[in-house]
CSV table of C-alpha atoms and ligand atoms in Angstrom, one decimal:
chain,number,residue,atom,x,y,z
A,54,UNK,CA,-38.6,4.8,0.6
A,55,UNK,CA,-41.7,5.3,-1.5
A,56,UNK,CA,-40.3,4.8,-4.7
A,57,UNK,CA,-39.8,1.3,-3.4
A,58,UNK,CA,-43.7,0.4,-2.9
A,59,UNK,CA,-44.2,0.6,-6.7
A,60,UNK,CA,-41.5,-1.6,-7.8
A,61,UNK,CA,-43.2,-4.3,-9.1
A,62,UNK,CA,-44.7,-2.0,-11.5
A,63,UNK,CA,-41.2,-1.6,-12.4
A,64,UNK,CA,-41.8,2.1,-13.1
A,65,UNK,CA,-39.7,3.3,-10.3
A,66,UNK,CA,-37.1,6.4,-10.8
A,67,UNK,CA,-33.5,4.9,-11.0
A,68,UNK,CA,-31.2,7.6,-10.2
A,69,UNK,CA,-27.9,7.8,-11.7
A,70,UNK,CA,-24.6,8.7,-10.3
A,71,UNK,CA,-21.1,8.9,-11.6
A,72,UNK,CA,-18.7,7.8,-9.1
A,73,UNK,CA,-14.9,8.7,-8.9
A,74,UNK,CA,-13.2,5.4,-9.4
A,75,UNK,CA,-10.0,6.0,-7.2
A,76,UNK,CA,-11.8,8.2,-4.7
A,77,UNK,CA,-15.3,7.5,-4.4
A,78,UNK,CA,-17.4,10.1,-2.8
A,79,UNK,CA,-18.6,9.8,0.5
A,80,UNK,CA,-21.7,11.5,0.1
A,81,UNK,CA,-22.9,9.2,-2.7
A,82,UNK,CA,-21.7,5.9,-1.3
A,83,UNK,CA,-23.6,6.9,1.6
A,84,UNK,CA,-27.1,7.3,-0.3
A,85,UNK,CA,-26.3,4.0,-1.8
A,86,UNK,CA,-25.9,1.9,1.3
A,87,UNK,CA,-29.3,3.5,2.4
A,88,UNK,CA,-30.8,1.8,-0.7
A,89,UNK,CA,-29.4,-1.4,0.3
A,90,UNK,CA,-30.0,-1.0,3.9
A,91,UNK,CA,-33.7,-0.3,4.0
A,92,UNK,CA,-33.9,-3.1,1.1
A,93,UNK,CA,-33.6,-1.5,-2.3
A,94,UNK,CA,-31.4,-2.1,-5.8
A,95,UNK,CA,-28.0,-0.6,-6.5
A,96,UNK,CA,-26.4,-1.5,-9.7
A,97,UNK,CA,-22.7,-1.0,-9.4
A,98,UNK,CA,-19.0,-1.6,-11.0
A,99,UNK,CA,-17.0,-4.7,-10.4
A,100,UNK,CA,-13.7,-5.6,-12.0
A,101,UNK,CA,-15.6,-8.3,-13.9
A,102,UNK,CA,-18.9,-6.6,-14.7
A,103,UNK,CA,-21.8,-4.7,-13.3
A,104,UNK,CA,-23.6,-5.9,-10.2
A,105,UNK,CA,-27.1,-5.6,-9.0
A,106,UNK,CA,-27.1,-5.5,-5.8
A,107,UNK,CA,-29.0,-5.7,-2.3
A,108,UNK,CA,-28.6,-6.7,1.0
A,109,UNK,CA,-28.0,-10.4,0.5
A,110,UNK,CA,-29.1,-11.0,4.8
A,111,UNK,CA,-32.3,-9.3,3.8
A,112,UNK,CA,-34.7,-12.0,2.1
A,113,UNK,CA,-37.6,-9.5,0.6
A,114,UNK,CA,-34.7,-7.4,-1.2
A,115,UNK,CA,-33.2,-10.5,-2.6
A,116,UNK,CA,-36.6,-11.2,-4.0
A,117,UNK,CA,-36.7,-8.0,-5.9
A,118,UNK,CA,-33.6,-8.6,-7.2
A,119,UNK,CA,-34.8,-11.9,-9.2
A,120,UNK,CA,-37.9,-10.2,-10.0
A,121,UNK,CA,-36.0,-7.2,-11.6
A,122,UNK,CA,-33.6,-9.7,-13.9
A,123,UNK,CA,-36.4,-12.1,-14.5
A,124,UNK,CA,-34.7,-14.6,-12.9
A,125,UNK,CA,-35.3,-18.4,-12.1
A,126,UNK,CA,-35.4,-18.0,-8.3
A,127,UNK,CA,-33.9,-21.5,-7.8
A,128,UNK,CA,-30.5,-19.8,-9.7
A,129,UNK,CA,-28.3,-18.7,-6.5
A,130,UNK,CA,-26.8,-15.2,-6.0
A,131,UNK,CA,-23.3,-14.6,-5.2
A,132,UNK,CA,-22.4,-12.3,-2.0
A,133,UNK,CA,-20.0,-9.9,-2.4
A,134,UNK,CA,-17.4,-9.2,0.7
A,135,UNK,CA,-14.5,-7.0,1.4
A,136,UNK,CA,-12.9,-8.7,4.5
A,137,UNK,CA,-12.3,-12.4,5.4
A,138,UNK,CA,-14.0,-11.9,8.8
A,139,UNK,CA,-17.3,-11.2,6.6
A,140,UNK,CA,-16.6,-14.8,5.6
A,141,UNK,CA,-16.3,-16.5,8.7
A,142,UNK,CA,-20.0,-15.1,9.5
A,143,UNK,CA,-21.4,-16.5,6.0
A,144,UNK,CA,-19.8,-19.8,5.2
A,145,UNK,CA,-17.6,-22.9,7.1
A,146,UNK,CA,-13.7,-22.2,6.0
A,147,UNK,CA,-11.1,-24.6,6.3
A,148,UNK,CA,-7.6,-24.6,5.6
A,149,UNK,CA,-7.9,-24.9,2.3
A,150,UNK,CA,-10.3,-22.0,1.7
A,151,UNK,CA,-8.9,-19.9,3.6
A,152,UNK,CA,-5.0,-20.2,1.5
A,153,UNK,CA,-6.9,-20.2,-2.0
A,154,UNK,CA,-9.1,-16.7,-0.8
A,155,UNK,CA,-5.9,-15.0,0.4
A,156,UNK,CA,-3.9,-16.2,-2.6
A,157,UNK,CA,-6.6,-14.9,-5.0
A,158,UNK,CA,-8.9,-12.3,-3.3
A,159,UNK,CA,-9.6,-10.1,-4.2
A,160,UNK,CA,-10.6,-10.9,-7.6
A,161,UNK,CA,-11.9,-12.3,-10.1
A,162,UNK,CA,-12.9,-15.8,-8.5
A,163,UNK,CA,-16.1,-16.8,-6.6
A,164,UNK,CA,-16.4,-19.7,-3.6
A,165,UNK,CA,-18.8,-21.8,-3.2
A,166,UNK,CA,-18.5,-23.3,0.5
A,167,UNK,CA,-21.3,-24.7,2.8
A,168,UNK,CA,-23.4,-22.1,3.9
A,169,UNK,CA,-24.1,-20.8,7.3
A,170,UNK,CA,-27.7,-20.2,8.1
A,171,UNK,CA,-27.6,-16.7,8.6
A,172,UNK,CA,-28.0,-17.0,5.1
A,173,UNK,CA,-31.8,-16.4,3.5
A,174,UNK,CA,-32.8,-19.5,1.4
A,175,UNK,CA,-33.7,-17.0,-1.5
A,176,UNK,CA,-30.2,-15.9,-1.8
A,177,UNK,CA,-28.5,-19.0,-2.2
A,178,UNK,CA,-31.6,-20.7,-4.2
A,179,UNK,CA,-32.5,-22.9,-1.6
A,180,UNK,CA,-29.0,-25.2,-1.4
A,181,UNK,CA,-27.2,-25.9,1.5
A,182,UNK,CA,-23.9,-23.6,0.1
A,183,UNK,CA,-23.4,-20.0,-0.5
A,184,UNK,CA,-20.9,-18.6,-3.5
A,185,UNK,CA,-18.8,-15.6,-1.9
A,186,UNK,CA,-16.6,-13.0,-4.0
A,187,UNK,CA,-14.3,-10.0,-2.5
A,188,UNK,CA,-14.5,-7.9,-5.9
A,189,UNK,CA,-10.9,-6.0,-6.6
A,190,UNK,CA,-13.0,-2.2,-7.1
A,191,UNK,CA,-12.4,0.5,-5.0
A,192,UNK,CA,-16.2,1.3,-5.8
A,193,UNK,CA,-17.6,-2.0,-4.6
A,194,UNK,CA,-15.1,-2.1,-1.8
A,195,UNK,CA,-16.5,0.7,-0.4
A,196,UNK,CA,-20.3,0.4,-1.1
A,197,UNK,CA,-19.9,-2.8,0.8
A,198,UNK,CA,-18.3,-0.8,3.6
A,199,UNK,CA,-20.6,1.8,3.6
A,200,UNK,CA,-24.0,-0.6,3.6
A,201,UNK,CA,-22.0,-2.5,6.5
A,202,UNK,CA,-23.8,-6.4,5.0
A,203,UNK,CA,-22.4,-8.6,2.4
A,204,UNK,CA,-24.3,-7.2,-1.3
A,205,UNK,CA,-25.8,-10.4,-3.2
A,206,UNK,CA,-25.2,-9.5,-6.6
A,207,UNK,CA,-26.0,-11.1,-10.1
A,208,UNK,CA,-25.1,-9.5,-13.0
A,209,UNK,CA,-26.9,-6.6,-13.8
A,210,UNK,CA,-28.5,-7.5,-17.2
A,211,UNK,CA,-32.2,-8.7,-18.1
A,212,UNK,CA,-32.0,-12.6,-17.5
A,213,UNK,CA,-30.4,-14.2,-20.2
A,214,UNK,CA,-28.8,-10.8,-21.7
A,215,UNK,CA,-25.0,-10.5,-22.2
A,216,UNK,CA,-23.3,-8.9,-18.7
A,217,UNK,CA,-23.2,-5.8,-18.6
A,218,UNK,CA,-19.9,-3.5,-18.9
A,219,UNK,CA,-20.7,0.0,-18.9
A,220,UNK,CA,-23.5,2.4,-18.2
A,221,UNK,CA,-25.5,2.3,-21.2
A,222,UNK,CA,-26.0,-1.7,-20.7
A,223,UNK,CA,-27.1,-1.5,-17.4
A,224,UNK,CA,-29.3,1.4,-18.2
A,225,UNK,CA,-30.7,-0.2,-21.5
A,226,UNK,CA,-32.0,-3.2,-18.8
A,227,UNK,CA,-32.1,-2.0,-15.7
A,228,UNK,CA,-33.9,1.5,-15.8
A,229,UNK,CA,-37.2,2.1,-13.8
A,230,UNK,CA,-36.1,-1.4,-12.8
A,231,UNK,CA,-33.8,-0.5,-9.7
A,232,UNK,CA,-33.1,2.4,-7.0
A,233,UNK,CA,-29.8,3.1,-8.5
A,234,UNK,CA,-27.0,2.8,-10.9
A,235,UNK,CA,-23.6,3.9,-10.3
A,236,UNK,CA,-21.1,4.3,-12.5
A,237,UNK,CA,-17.7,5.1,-13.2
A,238,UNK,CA,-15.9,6.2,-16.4
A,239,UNK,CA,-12.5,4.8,-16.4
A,240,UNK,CA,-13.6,2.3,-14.2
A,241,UNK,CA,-10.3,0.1,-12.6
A,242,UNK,CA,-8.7,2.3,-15.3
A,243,UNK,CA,-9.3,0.8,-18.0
A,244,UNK,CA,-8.1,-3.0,-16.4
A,245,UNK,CA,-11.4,-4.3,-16.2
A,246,UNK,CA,-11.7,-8.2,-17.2
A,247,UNK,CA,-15.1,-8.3,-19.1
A,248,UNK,CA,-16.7,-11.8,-18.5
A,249,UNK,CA,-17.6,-12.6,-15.1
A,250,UNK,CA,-15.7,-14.5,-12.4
A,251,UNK,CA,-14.4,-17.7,-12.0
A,252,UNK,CA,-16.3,-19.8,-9.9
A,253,UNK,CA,-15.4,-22.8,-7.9
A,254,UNK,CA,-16.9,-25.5,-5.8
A,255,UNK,CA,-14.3,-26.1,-2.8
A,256,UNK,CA,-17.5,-27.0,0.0
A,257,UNK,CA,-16.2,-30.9,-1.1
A,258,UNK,CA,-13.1,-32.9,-0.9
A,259,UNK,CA,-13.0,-32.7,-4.6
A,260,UNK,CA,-12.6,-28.9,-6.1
A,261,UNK,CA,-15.0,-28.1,-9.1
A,262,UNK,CA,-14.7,-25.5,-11.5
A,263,UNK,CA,-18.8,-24.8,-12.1
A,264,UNK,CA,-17.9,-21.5,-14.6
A,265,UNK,CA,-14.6,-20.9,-15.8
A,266,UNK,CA,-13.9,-17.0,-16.1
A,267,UNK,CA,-11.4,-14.2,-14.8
A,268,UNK,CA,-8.9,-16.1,-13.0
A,269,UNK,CA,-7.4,-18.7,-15.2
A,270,UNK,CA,-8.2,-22.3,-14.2
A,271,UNK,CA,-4.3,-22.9,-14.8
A,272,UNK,CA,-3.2,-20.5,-12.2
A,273,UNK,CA,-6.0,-22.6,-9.8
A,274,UNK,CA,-4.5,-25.8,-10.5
A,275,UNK,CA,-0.7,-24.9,-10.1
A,276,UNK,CA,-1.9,-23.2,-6.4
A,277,UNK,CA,-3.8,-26.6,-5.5
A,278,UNK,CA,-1.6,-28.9,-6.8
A,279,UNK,CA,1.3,-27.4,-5.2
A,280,UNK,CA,-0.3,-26.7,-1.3
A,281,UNK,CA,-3.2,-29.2,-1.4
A,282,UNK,CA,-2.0,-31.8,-3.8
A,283,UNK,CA,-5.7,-31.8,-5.9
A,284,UNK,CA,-6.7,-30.1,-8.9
A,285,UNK,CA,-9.9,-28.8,-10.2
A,286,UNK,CA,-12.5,-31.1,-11.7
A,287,UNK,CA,-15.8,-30.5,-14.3
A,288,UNK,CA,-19.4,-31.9,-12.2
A,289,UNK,CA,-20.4,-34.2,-14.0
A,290,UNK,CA,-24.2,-34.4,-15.5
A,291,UNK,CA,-25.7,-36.0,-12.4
A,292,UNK,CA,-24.0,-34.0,-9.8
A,293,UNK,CA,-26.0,-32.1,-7.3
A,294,UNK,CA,-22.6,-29.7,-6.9
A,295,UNK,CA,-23.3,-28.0,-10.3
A,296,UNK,CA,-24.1,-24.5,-11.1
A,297,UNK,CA,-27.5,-24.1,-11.4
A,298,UNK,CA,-26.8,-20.9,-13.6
A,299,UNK,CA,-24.8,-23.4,-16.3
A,300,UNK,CA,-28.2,-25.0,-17.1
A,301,UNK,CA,-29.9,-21.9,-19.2
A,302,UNK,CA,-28.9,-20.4,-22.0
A,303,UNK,CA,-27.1,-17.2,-21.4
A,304,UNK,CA,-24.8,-14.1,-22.7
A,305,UNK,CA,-26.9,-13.8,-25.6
A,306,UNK,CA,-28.0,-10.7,-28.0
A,307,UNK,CA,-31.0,-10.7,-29.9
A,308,UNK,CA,-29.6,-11.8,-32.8
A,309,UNK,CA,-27.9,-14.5,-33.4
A,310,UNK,CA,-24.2,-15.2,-32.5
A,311,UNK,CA,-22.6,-17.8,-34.7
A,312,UNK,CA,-19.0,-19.2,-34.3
A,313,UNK,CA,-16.3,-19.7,-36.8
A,314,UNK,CA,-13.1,-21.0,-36.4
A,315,UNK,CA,-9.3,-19.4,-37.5
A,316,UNK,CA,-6.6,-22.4,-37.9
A,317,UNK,CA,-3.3,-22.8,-40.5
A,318,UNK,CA,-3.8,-18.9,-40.8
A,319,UNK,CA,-7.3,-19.8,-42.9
A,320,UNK,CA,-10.7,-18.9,-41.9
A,321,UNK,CA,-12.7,-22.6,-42.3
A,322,UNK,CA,-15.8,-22.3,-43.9
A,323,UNK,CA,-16.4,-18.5,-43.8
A,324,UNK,CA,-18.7,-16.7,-46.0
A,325,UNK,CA,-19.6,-13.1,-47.3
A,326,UNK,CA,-22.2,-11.9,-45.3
A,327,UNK,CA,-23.0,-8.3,-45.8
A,328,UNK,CA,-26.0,-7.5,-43.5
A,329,UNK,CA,-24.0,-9.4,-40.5
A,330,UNK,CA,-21.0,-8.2,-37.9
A,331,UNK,CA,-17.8,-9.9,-37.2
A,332,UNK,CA,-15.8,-10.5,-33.9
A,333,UNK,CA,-12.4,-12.0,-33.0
A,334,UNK,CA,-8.8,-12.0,-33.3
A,335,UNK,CA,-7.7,-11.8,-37.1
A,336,UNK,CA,-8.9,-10.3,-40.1
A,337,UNK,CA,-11.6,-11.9,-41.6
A,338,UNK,CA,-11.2,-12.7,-46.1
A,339,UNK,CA,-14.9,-11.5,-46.4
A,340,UNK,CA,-17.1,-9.0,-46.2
A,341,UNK,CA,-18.8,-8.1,-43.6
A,342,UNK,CA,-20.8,-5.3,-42.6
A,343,UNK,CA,-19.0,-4.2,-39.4
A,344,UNK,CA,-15.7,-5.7,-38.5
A,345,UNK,CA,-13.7,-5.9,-34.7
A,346,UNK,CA,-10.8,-6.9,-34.4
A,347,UNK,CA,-9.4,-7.5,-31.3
A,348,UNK,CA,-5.3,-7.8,-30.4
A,349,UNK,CA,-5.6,-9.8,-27.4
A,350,UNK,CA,-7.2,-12.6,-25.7
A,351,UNK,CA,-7.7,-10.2,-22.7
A,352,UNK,CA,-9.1,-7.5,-25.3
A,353,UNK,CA,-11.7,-9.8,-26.7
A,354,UNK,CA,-13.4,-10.7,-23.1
A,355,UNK,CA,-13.4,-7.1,-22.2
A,356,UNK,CA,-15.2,-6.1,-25.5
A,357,UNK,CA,-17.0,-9.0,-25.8
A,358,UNK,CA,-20.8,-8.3,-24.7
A,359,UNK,CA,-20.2,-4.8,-25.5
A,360,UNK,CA,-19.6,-5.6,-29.0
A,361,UNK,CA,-22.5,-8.0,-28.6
A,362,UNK,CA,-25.1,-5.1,-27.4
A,363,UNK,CA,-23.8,-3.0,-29.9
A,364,UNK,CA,-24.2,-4.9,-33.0
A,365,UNK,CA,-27.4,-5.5,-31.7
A,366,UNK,CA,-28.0,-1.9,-31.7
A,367,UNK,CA,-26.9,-0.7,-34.6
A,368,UNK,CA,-29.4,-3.2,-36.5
A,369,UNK,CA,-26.9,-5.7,-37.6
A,370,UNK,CA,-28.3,-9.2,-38.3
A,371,UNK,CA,-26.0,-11.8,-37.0
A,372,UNK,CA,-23.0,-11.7,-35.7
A,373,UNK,CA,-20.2,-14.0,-36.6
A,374,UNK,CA,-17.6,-14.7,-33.6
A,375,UNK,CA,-14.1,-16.3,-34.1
A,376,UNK,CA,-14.2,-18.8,-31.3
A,377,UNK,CA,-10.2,-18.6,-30.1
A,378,UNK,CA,-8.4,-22.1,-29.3
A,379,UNK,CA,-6.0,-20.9,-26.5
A,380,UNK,CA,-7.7,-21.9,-23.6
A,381,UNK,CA,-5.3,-20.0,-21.2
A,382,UNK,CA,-5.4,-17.2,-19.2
A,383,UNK,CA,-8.9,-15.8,-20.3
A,384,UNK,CA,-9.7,-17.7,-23.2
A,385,UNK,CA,-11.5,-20.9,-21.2
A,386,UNK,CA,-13.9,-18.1,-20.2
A,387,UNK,CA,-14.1,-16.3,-23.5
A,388,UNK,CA,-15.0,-19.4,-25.2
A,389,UNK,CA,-17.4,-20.4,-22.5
A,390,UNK,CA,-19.3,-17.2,-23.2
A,391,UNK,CA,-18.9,-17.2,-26.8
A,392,UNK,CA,-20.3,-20.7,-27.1
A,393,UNK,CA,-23.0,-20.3,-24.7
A,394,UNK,CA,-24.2,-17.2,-26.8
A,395,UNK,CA,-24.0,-19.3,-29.9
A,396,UNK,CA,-26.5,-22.0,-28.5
A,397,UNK,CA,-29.4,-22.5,-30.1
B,603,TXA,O1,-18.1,-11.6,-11.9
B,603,TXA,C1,-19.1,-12.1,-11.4
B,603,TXA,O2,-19.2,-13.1,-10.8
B,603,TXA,C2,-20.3,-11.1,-11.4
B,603,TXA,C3,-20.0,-9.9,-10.6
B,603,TXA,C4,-21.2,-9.0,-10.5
B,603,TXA,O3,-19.5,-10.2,-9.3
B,603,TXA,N1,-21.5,-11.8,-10.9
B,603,TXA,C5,-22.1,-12.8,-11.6
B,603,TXA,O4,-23.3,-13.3,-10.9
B,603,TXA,O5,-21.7,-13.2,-12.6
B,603,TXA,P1,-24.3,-14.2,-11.7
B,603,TXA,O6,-25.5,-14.4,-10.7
B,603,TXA,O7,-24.6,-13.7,-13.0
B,603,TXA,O8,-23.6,-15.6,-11.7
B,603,TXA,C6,-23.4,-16.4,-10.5
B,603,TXA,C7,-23.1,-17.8,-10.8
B,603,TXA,C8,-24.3,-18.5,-11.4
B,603,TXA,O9,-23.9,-19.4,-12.4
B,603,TXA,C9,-24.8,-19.3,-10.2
B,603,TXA,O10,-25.5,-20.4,-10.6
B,603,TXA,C10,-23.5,-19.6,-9.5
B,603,TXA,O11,-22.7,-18.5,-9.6
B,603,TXA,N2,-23.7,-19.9,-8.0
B,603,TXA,C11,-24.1,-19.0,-7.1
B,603,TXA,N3,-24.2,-19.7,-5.9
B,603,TXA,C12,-24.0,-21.0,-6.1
B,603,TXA,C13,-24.0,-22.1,-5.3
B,603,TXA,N4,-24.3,-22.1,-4.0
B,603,TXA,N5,-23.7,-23.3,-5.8
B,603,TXA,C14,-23.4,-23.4,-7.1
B,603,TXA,N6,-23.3,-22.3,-8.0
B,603,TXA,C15,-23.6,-21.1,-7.5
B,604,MG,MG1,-25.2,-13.4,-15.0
């Protein structure tokens, strides 16, 4: 693949396909597993959000994936599956892992388990454990199929960037970047969570939650406490079982995202601020120049870094966010984002 040579020049031609999200086309799923397979980039949908992928066995495509995002390389990569025997080759399963991957794959959630070494160094960041997802996309199902190798896929935004959600976002960061970009229109029909997966240590006695996300930690919890009698725990500072993706800033626009807070059916502290957006759940009492409001939790995440990239776009200064409290279902997630976009 010539087009491949130049990539570090990152002025390669990223062709663009849209896919049919119920029936994909055999045709074009077969030109994208020959990207992956002779070691190229494929950006494509996931019920969470867009993935860049490659052949996550293959360590030189793995590369170009970090060098594309601009990506700490010591910042591990999760590898998508479609079948639980893909598993067995990639990771050690016990009991436990196995119950919790058929209870919640596939889906929203990511495992991180001891890794097998089949496993290149550069896809896991050097550790000794490997974080494996079975995406709930009929697209991703069957790219995976097609290219016939577990895809190691980060989000497909600039390092840094909010996720992206549709094919402008991926195109705005990813063009000339990557081999391709496919895309689907009413991709999972419109079901599509918005914020990335939940991810979980279980490769220790003691579960972890490292990134809370699209399967609610409370649904976790009731499942381990009930078969395995445990429940999910924050690392702490020290511990070497954290996610090294938690330590950088992330999800962020280029302008500032700042948080405000809605409780006793008041706004606290909110002020007129004409040259910035707003974001969240009720109505703000002051003026703003663009205002979203959102009528669900679930809403919110899936509009989240859209909004984000799009106040961005449309020259707006800041953005405020209304930082919900529930921290069911998706909020834990959407406040995770929302906060982490609001560092400084
Ligand atoms: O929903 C998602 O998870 C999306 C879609 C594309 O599947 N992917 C995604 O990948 O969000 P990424 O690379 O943006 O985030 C992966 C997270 C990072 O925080 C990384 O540090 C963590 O998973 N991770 C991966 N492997 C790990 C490991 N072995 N130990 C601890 N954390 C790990
Ligand atoms: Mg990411």
């Amino acid at each position: 693949m010539s087009e491949l040579k130049n990539f570090k020049n990152f002025k390669i031609k990223t062709l663009k396909y849209r896919i049919n999200y119920l029936e994909p086309e055999a045709k074009i799923l077969e030109q994208a597993a020959q990207i992956i397979n002779h070691g190229g980039l494929v950006a494509f949908p996931t019920e969470t959000v867009y993935g860049l992928g490659a052949d996550a066995l293959n360590a030189d495509a793995v590369k170009k994936i970090y060098e594309a995002k601009g990506r700490p390389s010591n910042n591990p990569l999760i590898l998508h599956i479609n079948n639980l025997n893909q598993a067995e080759d990639l990771v050690y399963l016990d009991d436990r892992a196995y119950s919790l991957m058929r209870e919640f794959w596939p889906g929203p959630i990511t495992f991180v388990l001891k890794a097998k070494s089949i496993i290149p160094l550069e896809t896991r960041g050097g550790l000794d454990t490997a974080a494996l997802r079975m995406p709930d996309n009929k697209i991703a199902y069957k790219l995976i199929e097609a290219a016939n190798t577990p895809i190691a896929a980060p989000s497909a935004n600039i390092s840094g960037r909010p996720s992206p959600t549709d094919f402008n976002a991926v195109s705005q960061d990813m063009d000339g970047r990557i081999d391709m970009i496919l895309y689907s229109d009413n991709n999972n029909l419109n079901k599509n969570i918005g914020i990335e997966s939940t991810v979980i240590d279980i490769s220790d006695e003691q579960p972890l939650l490292l990134r809370a996300g699209g399967t609610p930690k409370e649904l976790i919890d009731k499942f381990l406490l009930k078969n395995f009698n445990v429940k999910l725990e924050k690392p702490d500072e020290q511990s070497k079982r954290r996610s090294p993706g938690t330590r950088y800033r992330h999800y962020a626009p280029l302008i500032p995202v700042k948080i405000c807070y809605f409780k006793d059916n008041n706004f606290i502290d909110l002020k007129d601020n004409s040259e910035w957006g707003f974001i969240g759940l009720h109505e703000p009492n002051k003026i703003f120049k663009k205002v979203l409001i959102f009528k669900s939790l679930e809403s919110y995440a899936r509009e989240l870094f859209k909004s984000f990239r799009e106040f961005e776009a449309e020259g707006l200064q800041g953005i405020i966010a209304e930082l919900p409290d529930d921290e069911t279902g998706v909020g834990l997630g959407l406040r995770d984002r929302i906060l982490r976009a609001s560092a400084l």
